[in-house]
């Protein structure tokens, strides 16, 4: 039976903080800040389009780092602890959230004031990308056996970031500049996307009641199932 | 990996067997690389892009000196996927903690790196096949003219090779799984940044794919792009990255590798220097010659009273022009039907591909200008130019007209096209078929008032032969300078359009 979350999670904070992939997040954050500083570095040549593009790239860079947040080399041993997975994931998230907020504020401030896109809109976009990364990681753990899904999730996130602008229908107008009249409507869609991904993430954060696998359906004896460590 | 385990250690003591193991590992890694999800997705998107784009690219009339450059962008997507996947493949052993087992295997680390580098080659070959397929498709289109450049075609596959080798090098430099994704984000923003605010001159040629600001087509010998030097530069860069990766993974003591790195860097520098030189003197002279006096290099061909003068690469297109000219002529009135015309191809190549200069209308009587592009909007544009010269006698006089002759010009131009109303919309700048508008042209634009538009639309909706008879019988008056729009309407049996104060004048 799961024990009450309070005192146990307080005990967990310190070891969890040690196991978080801080180096990854630091590397991604540093590159993200560098990308966000592009308009400032470009000087005269910068425009609003460059500013919003570099902020988007910066958000993707940070999210790539955050995709490794749920990586836990010791997952196969921690899976058996009485603390629920929601609590463990939630604690990791809670430890990273202030860092992410601080980092994003810094990235926004790096963009010159006159070029800065509306903060609310671009923050929704960044949050959606970050949540997509975390949901991807949670989903990989929910469905798979891997202890460290970060790399695959980062690949998925990168593919989405490259293919999204190329393949998303033009009428959705997700990747518009602030002077576009569709900016507000586009950010309603971003908010919707954020909520949908959040909901999916919340579902994936829980421990699966049973593993639904096609292979097992085909082979009830389970002999064709790969043995788990 | 398992394949290498099959190689007995005793045999491995001989260098030849160890190379066999390298090739076995390369084969294994190549198969894995081709089946990795990012590479599969990238190839799927790339193939879809080729099909979607090439179906109706260049209006069905490609100039191959442009079509070769159009193959360069797509392979970059595959290249990024290969960078990521090759990088992950090198890091796989670190991720699964099997690095230490390699000590007992026959392959030294640098040979493993060589195998990883070789595994990029099949993907590159596949990309080459895709590029060749796309270009062949363009070349087989019935309207294709010009010459492609093998060096321009090599840029796509070489970019894949370069990015793949760079992925391996990156894994040897930084054993972090996050390095490749972050590098890709950086490269994407960097390429967006440099293409928008791009370096001029030599620095823009340091990028793998170098686009041009202009979309107009030049004869292939006037492009002035150092394509061969750039291909050499890319090959040198890919080789440098590959050999550097071998050097970093323990090949430093090998003389061959040291010499190879030096050679590859030298090759890159030679390419970089070669590609950064200005347009050669003889090319700029040829550009001026072709722009100022095209008749000196053109080949002329006479058909049914019209002389078609085209640059040597465009002579196969004479038939397409003749079809339009004959169609317009067949509707014209007496005197104009058999007036000798010269269709002269002209291009302003003096600024190369840096800008899209507008051609000045021809001052010679009976001479019609045709550009280097064809298909799509270019066909009604050319028909309008032919009709204008038949009505006014001189191309220079066409752009100024704002009287009733505009109705005759536009009807003559469009009536013989397969879909006249679509033609009308496509020659007008705002794609409209009501109100006043600018009519685009290879030379000076024309202007239609709202009344002209209304009359032309009504004429195009009536049976063609009926209008043709009326035009022929009233030809002299319809083409007289300063004929009013109302008079033209009367002669052609149409209602006189109601004057609209705001839109009565040409734009």
mmCIF file of C-alpha atoms in Angstrom, chain A residues 24 27-28 31 34-35 38 42 45-47 49-50 53-54 57 60-61 64-65 68 148 151 154-155 158 162-163 166-167, chain B residues 36 38 41 45 77 80 84 88-89 91 94-97 176-178 180-186 188-189 192-193 196-197:
data_model
loop_
_atom_site.group_PDB
_atom_site.id
_atom_site.type_symbol
_atom_site.label_atom_id
_atom_site.label_comp_id
_atom_site.label_asym_id
_atom_site.label_seq_id
_atom_site.Cartn_x
_atom_site.Cartn_y
_atom_site.Cartn_z
ATOM 1 C CA UNK A 24 22.215 18.468 -19.138
ATOM 2 C CA UNK A 27 24.142 22.854 -20.969
ATOM 3 C CA UNK A 28 20.756 23.192 -22.642
ATOM 4 C CA UNK A 31 22.806 27.277 -25.244
ATOM 5 C CA UNK A 34 22.947 32.097 -26.166
ATOM 6 C CA UNK A 35 20.242 31.583 -28.790
ATOM 7 C CA UNK A 38 21.007 36.369 -30.947
ATOM 8 C CA UNK A 42 22.884 40.828 -34.357
ATOM 9 C CA UNK A 45 20.126 43.558 -38.471
ATOM 10 C CA UNK A 46 17.698 42.216 -35.859
ATOM 11 C CA UNK A 47 13.960 42.370 -36.367
ATOM 12 C CA UNK A 49 10.858 37.899 -36.684
ATOM 13 C CA UNK A 50 14.423 37.041 -35.679
ATOM 14 C CA UNK A 53 12.445 32.730 -33.907
ATOM 15 C CA UNK A 54 15.417 32.813 -31.570
ATOM 16 C CA UNK A 57 14.769 27.956 -30.737
ATOM 17 C CA UNK A 60 13.344 24.052 -27.816
ATOM 18 C CA UNK A 61 16.955 23.932 -26.611
ATOM 19 C CA UNK A 64 15.755 19.166 -25.067
ATOM 20 C CA UNK A 65 17.645 19.320 -21.803
ATOM 21 C CA UNK A 68 16.269 13.980 -19.684
ATOM 22 C CA UNK A 148 16.701 6.473 -19.490
ATOM 23 C CA UNK A 151 17.663 10.472 -25.650
ATOM 24 C CA UNK A 154 14.943 14.436 -27.255
ATOM 25 C CA UNK A 155 15.029 12.935 -30.746
ATOM 26 C CA UNK A 158 13.725 17.643 -32.164
ATOM 27 C CA UNK A 162 11.896 20.598 -37.250
ATOM 28 C CA UNK A 163 8.846 19.063 -38.900
ATOM 29 C CA UNK A 166 7.212 22.418 -42.156
ATOM 30 C CA UNK A 167 4.177 20.179 -41.971
ATOM 31 C CA UNK B 36 16.650 4.424 -37.203
ATOM 32 C CA UNK B 38 14.765 9.838 -37.436
ATOM 33 C CA UNK B 41 11.042 9.822 -41.014
ATOM 34 C CA UNK B 45 9.367 13.511 -45.617
ATOM 35 C CA UNK B 77 16.782 17.227 -43.570
ATOM 36 C CA UNK B 80 20.338 16.344 -39.796
ATOM 37 C CA UNK B 84 21.670 12.690 -34.823
ATOM 38 C CA UNK B 88 23.792 8.203 -31.064
ATOM 39 C CA UNK B 89 25.235 5.082 -32.699
ATOM 40 C CA UNK B 91 27.480 6.773 -28.080
ATOM 41 C CA UNK B 94 28.658 4.299 -23.564
ATOM 42 C CA UNK B 95 24.944 4.332 -22.899
ATOM 43 C CA UNK B 96 24.761 0.599 -22.331
ATOM 44 C CA UNK B 97 28.032 0.446 -20.460
ATOM 45 C CA UNK B 176 26.962 13.484 -24.218
ATOM 46 C CA UNK B 177 23.676 12.406 -25.782
ATOM 47 C CA UNK B 178 22.391 15.973 -25.617
ATOM 48 C CA UNK B 180 23.776 16.450 -31.148
ATOM 49 C CA UNK B 181 20.201 17.710 -30.592
ATOM 50 C CA UNK B 182 21.485 20.985 -29.175
ATOM 51 C CA UNK B 183 23.900 21.361 -32.079
ATOM 52 C CA UNK B 184 21.040 20.827 -34.534
ATOM 53 C CA UNK B 185 18.908 23.511 -32.874
ATOM 54 C CA UNK B 186 21.903 25.815 -33.012
ATOM 55 C CA UNK B 188 18.959 25.586 -37.619
ATOM 56 C CA UNK B 189 18.832 28.991 -35.972
ATOM 57 C CA UNK B 192 17.976 30.951 -40.529
ATOM 58 C CA UNK B 193 20.010 33.859 -39.216
ATOM 59 C CA UNK B 196 18.101 36.315 -43.524
ATOM 60 C CA UNK B 197 20.965 38.660 -42.787
#
